[in-house]
Structures are given as C-alpha cells and as structure tokens.
mmCIF file of C-alpha atoms in Angstrom:
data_model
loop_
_atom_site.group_PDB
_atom_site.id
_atom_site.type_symbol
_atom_site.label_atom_id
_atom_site.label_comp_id
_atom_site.label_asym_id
_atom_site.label_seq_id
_atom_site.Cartn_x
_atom_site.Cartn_y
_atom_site.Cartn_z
ATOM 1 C CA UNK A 2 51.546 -47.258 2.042
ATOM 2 C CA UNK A 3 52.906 -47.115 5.550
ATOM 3 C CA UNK A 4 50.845 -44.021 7.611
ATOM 4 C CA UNK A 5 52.984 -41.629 10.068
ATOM 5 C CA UNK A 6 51.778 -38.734 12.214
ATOM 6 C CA UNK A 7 48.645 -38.193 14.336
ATOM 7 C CA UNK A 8 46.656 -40.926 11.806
ATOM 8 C CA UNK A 9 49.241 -43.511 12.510
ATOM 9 C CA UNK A 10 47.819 -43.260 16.020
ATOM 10 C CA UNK A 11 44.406 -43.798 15.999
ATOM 11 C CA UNK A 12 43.624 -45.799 12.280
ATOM 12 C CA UNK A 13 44.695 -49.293 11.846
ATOM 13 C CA UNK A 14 46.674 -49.722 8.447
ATOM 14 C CA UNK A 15 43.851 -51.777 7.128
ATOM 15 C CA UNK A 16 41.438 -48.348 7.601
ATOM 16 C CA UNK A 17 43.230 -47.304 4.342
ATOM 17 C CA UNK A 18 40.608 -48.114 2.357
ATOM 18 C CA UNK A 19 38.183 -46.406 4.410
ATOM 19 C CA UNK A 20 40.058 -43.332 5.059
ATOM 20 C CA UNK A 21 40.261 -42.876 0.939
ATOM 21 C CA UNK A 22 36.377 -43.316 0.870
ATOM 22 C CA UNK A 23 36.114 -40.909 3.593
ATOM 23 C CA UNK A 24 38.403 -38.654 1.291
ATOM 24 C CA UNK A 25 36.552 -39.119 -1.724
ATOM 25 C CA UNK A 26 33.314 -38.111 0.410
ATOM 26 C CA UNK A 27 34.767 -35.220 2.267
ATOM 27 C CA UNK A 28 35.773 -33.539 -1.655
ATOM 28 C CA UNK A 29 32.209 -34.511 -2.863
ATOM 29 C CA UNK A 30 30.553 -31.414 -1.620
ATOM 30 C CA UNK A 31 32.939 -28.730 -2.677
ATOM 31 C CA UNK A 32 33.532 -30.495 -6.368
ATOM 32 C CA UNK A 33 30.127 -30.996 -6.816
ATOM 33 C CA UNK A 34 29.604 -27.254 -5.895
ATOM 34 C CA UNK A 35 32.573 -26.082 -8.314
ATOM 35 C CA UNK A 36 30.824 -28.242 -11.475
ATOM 36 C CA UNK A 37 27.145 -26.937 -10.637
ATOM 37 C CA UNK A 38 29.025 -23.425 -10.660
ATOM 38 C CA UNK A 39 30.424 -23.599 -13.746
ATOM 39 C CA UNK A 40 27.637 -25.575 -15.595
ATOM 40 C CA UNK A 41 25.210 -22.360 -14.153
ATOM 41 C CA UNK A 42 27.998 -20.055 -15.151
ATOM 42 C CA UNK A 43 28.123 -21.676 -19.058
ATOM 43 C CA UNK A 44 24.070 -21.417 -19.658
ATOM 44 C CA UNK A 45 24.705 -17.687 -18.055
ATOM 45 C CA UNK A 46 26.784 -16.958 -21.232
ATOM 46 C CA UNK A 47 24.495 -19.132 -23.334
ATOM 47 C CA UNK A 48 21.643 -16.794 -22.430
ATOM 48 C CA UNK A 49 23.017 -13.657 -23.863
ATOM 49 C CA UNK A 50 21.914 -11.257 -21.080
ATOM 50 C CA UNK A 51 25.444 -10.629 -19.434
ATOM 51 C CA UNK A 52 25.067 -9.683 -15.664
ATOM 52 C CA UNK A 53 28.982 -8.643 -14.136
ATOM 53 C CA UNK A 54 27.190 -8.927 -10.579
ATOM 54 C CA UNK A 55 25.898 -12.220 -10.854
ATOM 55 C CA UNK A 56 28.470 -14.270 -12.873
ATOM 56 C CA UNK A 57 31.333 -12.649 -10.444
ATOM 57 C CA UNK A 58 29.288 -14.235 -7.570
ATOM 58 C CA UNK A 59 29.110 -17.353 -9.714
ATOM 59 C CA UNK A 60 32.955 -17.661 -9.670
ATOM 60 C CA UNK A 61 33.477 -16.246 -6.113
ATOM 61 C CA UNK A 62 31.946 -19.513 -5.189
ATOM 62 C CA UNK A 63 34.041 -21.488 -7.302
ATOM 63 C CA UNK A 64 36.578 -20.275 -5.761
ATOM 64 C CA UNK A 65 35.907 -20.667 -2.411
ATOM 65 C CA UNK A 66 34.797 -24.222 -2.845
ATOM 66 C CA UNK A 67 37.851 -24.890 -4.957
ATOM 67 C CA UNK A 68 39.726 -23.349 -1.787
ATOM 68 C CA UNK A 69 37.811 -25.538 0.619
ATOM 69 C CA UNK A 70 38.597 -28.923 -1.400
ATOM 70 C CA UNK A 71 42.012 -27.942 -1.650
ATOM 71 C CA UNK A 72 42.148 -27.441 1.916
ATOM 72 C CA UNK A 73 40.607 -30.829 2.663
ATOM 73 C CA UNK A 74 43.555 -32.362 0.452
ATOM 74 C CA UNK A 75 46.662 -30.736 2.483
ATOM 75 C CA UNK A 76 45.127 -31.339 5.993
ATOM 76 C CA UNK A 77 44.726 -35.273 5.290
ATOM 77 C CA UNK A 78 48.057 -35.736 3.625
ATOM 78 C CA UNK A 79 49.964 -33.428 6.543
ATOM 79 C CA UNK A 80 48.221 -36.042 8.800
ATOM 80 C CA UNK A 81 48.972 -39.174 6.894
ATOM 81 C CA UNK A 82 52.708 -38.232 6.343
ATOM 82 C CA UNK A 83 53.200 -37.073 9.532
ATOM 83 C CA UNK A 84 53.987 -33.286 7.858
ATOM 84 C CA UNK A 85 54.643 -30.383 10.681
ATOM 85 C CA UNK A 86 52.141 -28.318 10.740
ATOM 86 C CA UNK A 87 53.170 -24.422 9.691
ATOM 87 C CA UNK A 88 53.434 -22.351 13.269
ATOM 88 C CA UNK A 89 52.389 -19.202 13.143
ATOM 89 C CA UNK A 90 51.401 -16.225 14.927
ATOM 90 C CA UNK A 91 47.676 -15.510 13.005
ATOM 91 C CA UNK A 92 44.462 -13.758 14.045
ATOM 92 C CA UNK A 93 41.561 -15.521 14.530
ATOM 93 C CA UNK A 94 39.036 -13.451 13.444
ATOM 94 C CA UNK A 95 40.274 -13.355 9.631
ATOM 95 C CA UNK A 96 40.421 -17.022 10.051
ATOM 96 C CA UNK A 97 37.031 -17.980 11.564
ATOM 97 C CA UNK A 98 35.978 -14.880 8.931
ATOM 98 C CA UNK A 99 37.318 -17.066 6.406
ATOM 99 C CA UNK A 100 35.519 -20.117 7.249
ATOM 100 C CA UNK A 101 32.716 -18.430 7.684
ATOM 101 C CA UNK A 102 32.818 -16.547 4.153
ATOM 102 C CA UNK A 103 33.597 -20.345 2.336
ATOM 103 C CA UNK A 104 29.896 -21.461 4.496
ATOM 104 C CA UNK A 105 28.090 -18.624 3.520
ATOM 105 C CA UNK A 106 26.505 -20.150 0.231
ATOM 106 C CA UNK A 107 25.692 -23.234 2.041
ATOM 107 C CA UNK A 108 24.208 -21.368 4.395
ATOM 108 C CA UNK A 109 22.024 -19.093 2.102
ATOM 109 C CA UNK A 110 20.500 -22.403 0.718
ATOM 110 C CA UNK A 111 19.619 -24.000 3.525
ATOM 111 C CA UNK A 112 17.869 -20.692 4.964
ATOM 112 C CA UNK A 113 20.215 -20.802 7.993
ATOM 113 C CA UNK A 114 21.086 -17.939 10.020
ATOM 114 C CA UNK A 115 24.879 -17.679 11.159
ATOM 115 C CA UNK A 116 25.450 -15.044 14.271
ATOM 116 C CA UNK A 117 28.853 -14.369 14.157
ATOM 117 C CA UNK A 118 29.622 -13.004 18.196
ATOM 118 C CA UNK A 119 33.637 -12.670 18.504
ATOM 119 C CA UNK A 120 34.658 -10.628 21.467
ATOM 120 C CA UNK A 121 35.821 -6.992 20.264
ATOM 121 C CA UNK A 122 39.545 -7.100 21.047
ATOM 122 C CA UNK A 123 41.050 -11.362 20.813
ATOM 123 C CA UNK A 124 44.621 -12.103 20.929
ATOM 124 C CA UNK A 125 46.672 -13.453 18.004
ATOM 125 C CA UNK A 126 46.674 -17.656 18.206
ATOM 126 C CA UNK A 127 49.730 -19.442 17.338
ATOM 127 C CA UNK A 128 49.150 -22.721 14.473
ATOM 128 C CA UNK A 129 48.842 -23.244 11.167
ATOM 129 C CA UNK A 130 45.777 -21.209 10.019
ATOM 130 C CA UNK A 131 44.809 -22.881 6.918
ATOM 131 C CA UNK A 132 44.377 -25.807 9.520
ATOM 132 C CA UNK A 133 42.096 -24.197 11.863
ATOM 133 C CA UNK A 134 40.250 -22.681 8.863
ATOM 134 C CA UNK A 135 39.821 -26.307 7.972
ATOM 135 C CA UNK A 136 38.448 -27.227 11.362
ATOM 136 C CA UNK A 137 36.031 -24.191 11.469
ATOM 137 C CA UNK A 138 34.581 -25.341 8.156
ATOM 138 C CA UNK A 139 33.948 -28.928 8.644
ATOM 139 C CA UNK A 140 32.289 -27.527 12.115
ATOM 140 C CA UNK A 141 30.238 -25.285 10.520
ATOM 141 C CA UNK A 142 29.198 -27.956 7.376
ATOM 142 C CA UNK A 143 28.701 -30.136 9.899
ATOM 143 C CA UNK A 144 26.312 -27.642 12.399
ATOM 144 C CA UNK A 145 24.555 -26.509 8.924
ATOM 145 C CA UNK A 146 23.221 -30.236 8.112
ATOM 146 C CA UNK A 147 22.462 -30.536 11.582
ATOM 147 C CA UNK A 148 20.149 -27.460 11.548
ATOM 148 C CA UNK A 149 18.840 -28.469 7.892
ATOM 149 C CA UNK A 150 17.725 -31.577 9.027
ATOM 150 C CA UNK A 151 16.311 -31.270 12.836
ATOM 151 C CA UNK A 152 14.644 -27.796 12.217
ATOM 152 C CA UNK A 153 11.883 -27.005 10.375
ATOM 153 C CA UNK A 154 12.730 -23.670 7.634
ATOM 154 C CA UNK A 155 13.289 -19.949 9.255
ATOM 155 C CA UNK A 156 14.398 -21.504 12.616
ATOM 156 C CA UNK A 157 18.063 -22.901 12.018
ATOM 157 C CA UNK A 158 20.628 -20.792 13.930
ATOM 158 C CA UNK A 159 24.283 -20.948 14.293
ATOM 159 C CA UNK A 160 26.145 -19.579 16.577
ATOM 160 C CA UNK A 161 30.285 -18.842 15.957
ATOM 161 C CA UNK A 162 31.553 -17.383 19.152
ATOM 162 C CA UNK A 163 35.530 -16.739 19.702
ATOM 163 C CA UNK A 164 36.823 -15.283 22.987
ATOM 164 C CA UNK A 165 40.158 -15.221 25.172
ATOM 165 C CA UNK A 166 40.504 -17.396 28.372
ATOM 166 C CA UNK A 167 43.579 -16.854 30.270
ATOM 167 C CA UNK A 168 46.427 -18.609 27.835
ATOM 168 C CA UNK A 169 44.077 -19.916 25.546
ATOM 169 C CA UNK A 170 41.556 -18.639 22.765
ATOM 170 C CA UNK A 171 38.265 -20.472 22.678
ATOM 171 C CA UNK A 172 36.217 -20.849 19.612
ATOM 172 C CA UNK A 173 32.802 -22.309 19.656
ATOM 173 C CA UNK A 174 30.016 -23.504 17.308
ATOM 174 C CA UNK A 175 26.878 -23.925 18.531
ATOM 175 C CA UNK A 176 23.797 -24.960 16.832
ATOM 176 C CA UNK A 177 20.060 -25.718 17.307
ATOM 177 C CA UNK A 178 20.204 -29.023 15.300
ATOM 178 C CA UNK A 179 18.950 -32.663 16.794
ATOM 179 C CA UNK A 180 21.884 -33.062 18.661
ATOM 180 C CA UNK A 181 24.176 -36.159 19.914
ATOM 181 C CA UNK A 182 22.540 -39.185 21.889
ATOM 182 C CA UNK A 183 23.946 -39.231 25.134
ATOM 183 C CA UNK A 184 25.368 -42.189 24.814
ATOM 184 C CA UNK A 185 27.097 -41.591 21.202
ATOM 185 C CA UNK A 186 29.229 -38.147 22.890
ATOM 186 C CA UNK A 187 32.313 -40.193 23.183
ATOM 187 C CA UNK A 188 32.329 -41.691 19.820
ATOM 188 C CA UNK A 189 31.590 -38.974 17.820
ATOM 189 C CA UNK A 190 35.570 -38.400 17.235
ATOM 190 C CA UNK A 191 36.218 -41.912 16.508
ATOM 191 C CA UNK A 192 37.751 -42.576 12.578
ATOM 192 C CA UNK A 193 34.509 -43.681 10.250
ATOM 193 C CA UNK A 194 32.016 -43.245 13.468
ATOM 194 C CA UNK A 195 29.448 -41.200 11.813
ATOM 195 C CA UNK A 196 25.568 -40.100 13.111
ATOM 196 C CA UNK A 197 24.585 -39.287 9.766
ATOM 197 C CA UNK A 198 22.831 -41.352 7.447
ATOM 198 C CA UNK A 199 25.290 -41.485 4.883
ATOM 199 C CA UNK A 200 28.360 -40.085 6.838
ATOM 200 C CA UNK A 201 31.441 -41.585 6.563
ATOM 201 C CA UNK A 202 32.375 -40.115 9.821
ATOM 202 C CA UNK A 203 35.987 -38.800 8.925
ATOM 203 C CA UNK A 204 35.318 -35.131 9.669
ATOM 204 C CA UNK A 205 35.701 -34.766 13.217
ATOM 205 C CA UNK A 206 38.139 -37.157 13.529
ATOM 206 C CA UNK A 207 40.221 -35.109 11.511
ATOM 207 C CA UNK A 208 39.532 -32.205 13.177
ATOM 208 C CA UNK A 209 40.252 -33.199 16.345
ATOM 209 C CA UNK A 210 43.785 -34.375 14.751
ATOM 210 C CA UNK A 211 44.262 -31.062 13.320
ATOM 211 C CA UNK A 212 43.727 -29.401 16.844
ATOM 212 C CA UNK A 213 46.344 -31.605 18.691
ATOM 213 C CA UNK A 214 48.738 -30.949 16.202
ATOM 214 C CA UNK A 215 48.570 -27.588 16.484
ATOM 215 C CA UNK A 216 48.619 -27.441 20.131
ATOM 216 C CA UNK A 217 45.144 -27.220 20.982
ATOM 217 C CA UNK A 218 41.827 -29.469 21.770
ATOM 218 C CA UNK A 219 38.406 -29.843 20.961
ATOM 219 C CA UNK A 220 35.839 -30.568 22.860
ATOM 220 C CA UNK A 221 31.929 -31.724 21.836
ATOM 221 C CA UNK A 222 28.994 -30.405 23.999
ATOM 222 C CA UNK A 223 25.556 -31.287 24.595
ATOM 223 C CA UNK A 224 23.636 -27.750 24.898
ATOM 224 C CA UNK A 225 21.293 -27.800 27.809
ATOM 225 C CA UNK A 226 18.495 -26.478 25.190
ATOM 226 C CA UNK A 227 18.937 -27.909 21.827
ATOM 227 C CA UNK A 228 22.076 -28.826 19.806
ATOM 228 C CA UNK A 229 25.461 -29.156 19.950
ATOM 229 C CA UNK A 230 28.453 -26.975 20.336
ATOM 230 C CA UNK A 231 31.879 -27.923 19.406
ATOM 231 C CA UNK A 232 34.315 -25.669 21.499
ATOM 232 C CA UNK A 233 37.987 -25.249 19.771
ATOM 233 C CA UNK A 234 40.618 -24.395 22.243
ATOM 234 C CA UNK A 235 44.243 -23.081 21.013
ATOM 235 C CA UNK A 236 47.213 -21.441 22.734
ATOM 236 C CA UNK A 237 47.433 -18.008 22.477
ATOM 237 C CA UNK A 238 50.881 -16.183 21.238
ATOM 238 C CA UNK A 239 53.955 -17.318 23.343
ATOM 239 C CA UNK A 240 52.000 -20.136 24.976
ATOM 240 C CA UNK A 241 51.701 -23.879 24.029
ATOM 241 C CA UNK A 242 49.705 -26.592 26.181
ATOM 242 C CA UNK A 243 48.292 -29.100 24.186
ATOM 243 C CA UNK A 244 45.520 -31.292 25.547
ATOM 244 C CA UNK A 245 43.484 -34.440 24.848
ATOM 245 C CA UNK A 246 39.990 -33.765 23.220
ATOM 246 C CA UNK A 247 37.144 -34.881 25.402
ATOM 247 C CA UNK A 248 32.876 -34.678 25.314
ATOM 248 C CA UNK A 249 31.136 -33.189 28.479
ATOM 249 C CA UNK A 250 27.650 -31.973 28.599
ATOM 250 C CA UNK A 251 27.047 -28.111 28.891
ATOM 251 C CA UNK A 252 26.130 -28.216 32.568
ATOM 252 C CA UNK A 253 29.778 -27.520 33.693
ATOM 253 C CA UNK A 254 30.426 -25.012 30.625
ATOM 254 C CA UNK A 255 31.608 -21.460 30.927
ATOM 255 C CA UNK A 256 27.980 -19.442 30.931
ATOM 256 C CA UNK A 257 29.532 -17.359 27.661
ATOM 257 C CA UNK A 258 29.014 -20.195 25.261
ATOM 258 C CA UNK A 259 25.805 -21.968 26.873
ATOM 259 C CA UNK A 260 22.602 -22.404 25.132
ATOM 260 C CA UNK A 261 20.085 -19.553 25.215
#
C-alpha cells in the first residue's frame, strides 16, 4: 500500500502498521459504545416494562456513535488516498452543534460541564463539514479525558467558543484538565506521539491534517490558569489562506479565548 495526500507527508511508509493500530483504537470508543447500547437496549425488551423515552435515547446514541465511527473511517482514508476534501460553504454553529450533540453522552458520564459560548451572529466557513465535525469531536473526546482525569468530580469544565476574526472563523476548546508539559507543546501533533497512558497518539495528528486540507490551522495552547485550549482557525466564505499549525502559550492569545 503506497500512501498519498497530507499522510504521505508526515508518516514514513513503515508507520503503516501503526497508523492501522491507531485506527483500530480511534473506532474502539464509538463501537464499544454502539454494542453496550444495544446489549442495554436487548435486556430493555427482556424486562417487559417498555419505556418509548428511554429506549429512543438508547438508539439516539447508537446512532450518533455509529455516526462518529463512520466519520473516523472517511477522514483517515481521504487522508491516506490523498481524496479532495468536499468544499463547501457550511455554518459553523450546526457543525460545532453537531459535535457537540455526538459528546454529549460522554459528557453526561463523566459529570462534565460543556459551556457552549458562540458569538450571536458568525459567518458561513468554507470546507468540508463532516471534516471539521471530525476535528471538533476528537477535540472535545480528547478535552473530556483530560478533565476526567486531572479534576476531581463536579469541577470539569469545557469551554467551546466560535467567533469571527477578520477573514477567518476561530473555534476554540478549552478545558481545565492537567494540561501539556511545556516541553511536550510541539510534539503533541506528531503521528503516534501521545500524553496519554494508553494513547496511540493519532488524534491530533489527524486533526491537524484535516485542518490544512481544508484551508485552515490549528493551533495548541497552554492556558495561563489550567488546561489546554486547542484553537481551530478556517477561512471564512470567499477567502482561503491556509497556514502551518503551531503551539504557543496563552500569553500572546486574543483575551476572548483566555483562561478565566
């Protein structure tokens, strides 16, 4: 298998191996979600005390995780064959509403509160939005194990902020997790780098792929408080300026998005 695209750039061709594992982990979540689901949805039925409310919930989330694997699968094969990414002129705010909708469950469990602060009036972005809804999510999974493992229950926030900025849309997600070392900021978005204990460090790698080809950057942030925030920059309608992603500390961030 010969790669092409963004991946060819950045993983050697003997990181295929790795970048299936990384796959394979990626899908783990949502699967594993989608057979709990419908394992919790069969004794449900086996109970004989039918509740509409609670078994549509049941297969809302199955849904949405099947939505979220299947998402996973079409953003790592555009990359790998080097697939154009589909254009468009979308809004935002039903994307990072989307994202936020697939999180929710995730979030519920983990007792994590998501403020969701999107300026009133945003102009429509220009990419593929099942991308960026891709990006969004693996932020937000990502911010959400963060919280659930540096905070203590009834204190994990999340921030998702979105606002314009001359040509350019900003999205941000910020949380009051553990943070990056200072010193591991620039690798974060390196292919199998991972700070997690069992990571297998292909999410923001990929994400920052998706972003460049679809015009746009991110960028990872040390808050000056507590945290991270991962700030997601596209072109706006009828603009394109692409840029390399980078890691800077929060001191020289727009006051919007800082920690407070």
């Amino acid at each position: 298998m010969t790669l092409r695209g963004p991946l060819a750039d950045f993983l050697p061709q003997s990181g295929i191996a790795e970048l299936a594992g990384s796959l394979a982990h990626e899908l783990n979540q949502p699967l594993t979600a989608i057979t709990s689901n419908a394992q919790a949805a069969r004794e449900f039925l086996a109970s004989n005390t039918f509740n509409q409310e609670l078994l549509s919930e049941i297969l809302d989330d199955m849904i949405n995780d099947a939505s979220r694997a299947s998402d996973i699968v079409r953003g790592v094969r555009a990359l790998v064959l080097g697939e154009a990414p589909r254009m468009v002129s979308f809004s935002i705010a039903d994307v990072v509403d989307q994202a936020l909708d697939l999180a929710r469950p995730n979030a519920k469990a983990r007792g994590v509160i998501i403020h969701r602060e999107l300026a009133d009036v945003l102009p429509r972005a220009v990419g593929d939005p099942v991308e960026i809804r891709l990006v969004l999510l693996n932020l937000l999974v990502n911010a959400l194990d963060a919280v659930a493992a540096g905070r203590p229950s009834g204190d994990r926030l999340i921030w998702v902020r979105a606002r314009a900025d001359g040509n350019t849309i900003r999205m941000a997600m910020q949380d009051n997790g553990g943070g990056v070392a200072p010193d591991d900021l620039d690798k974060i978005f390196r292919p199998f780098y991972s700070s997690k204990p069992k990571g297998m460090g292909l999410g923001l790698s990929l994400c920052r792929a998706l972003m460049e080809r679809n015009g746009g950057h991110i960028e990872a942030i040390s808050n000056s408080g507590e945290g991270m925030t991962f700030e997601c920059v596209l072109p706006r309608e009828a603009e394109a300026h692409p840029r390399a992603s980078v890691g800077r500390t929060v001191d020289s961030y727009p006051a919007v998005f800082r920690w407070r």
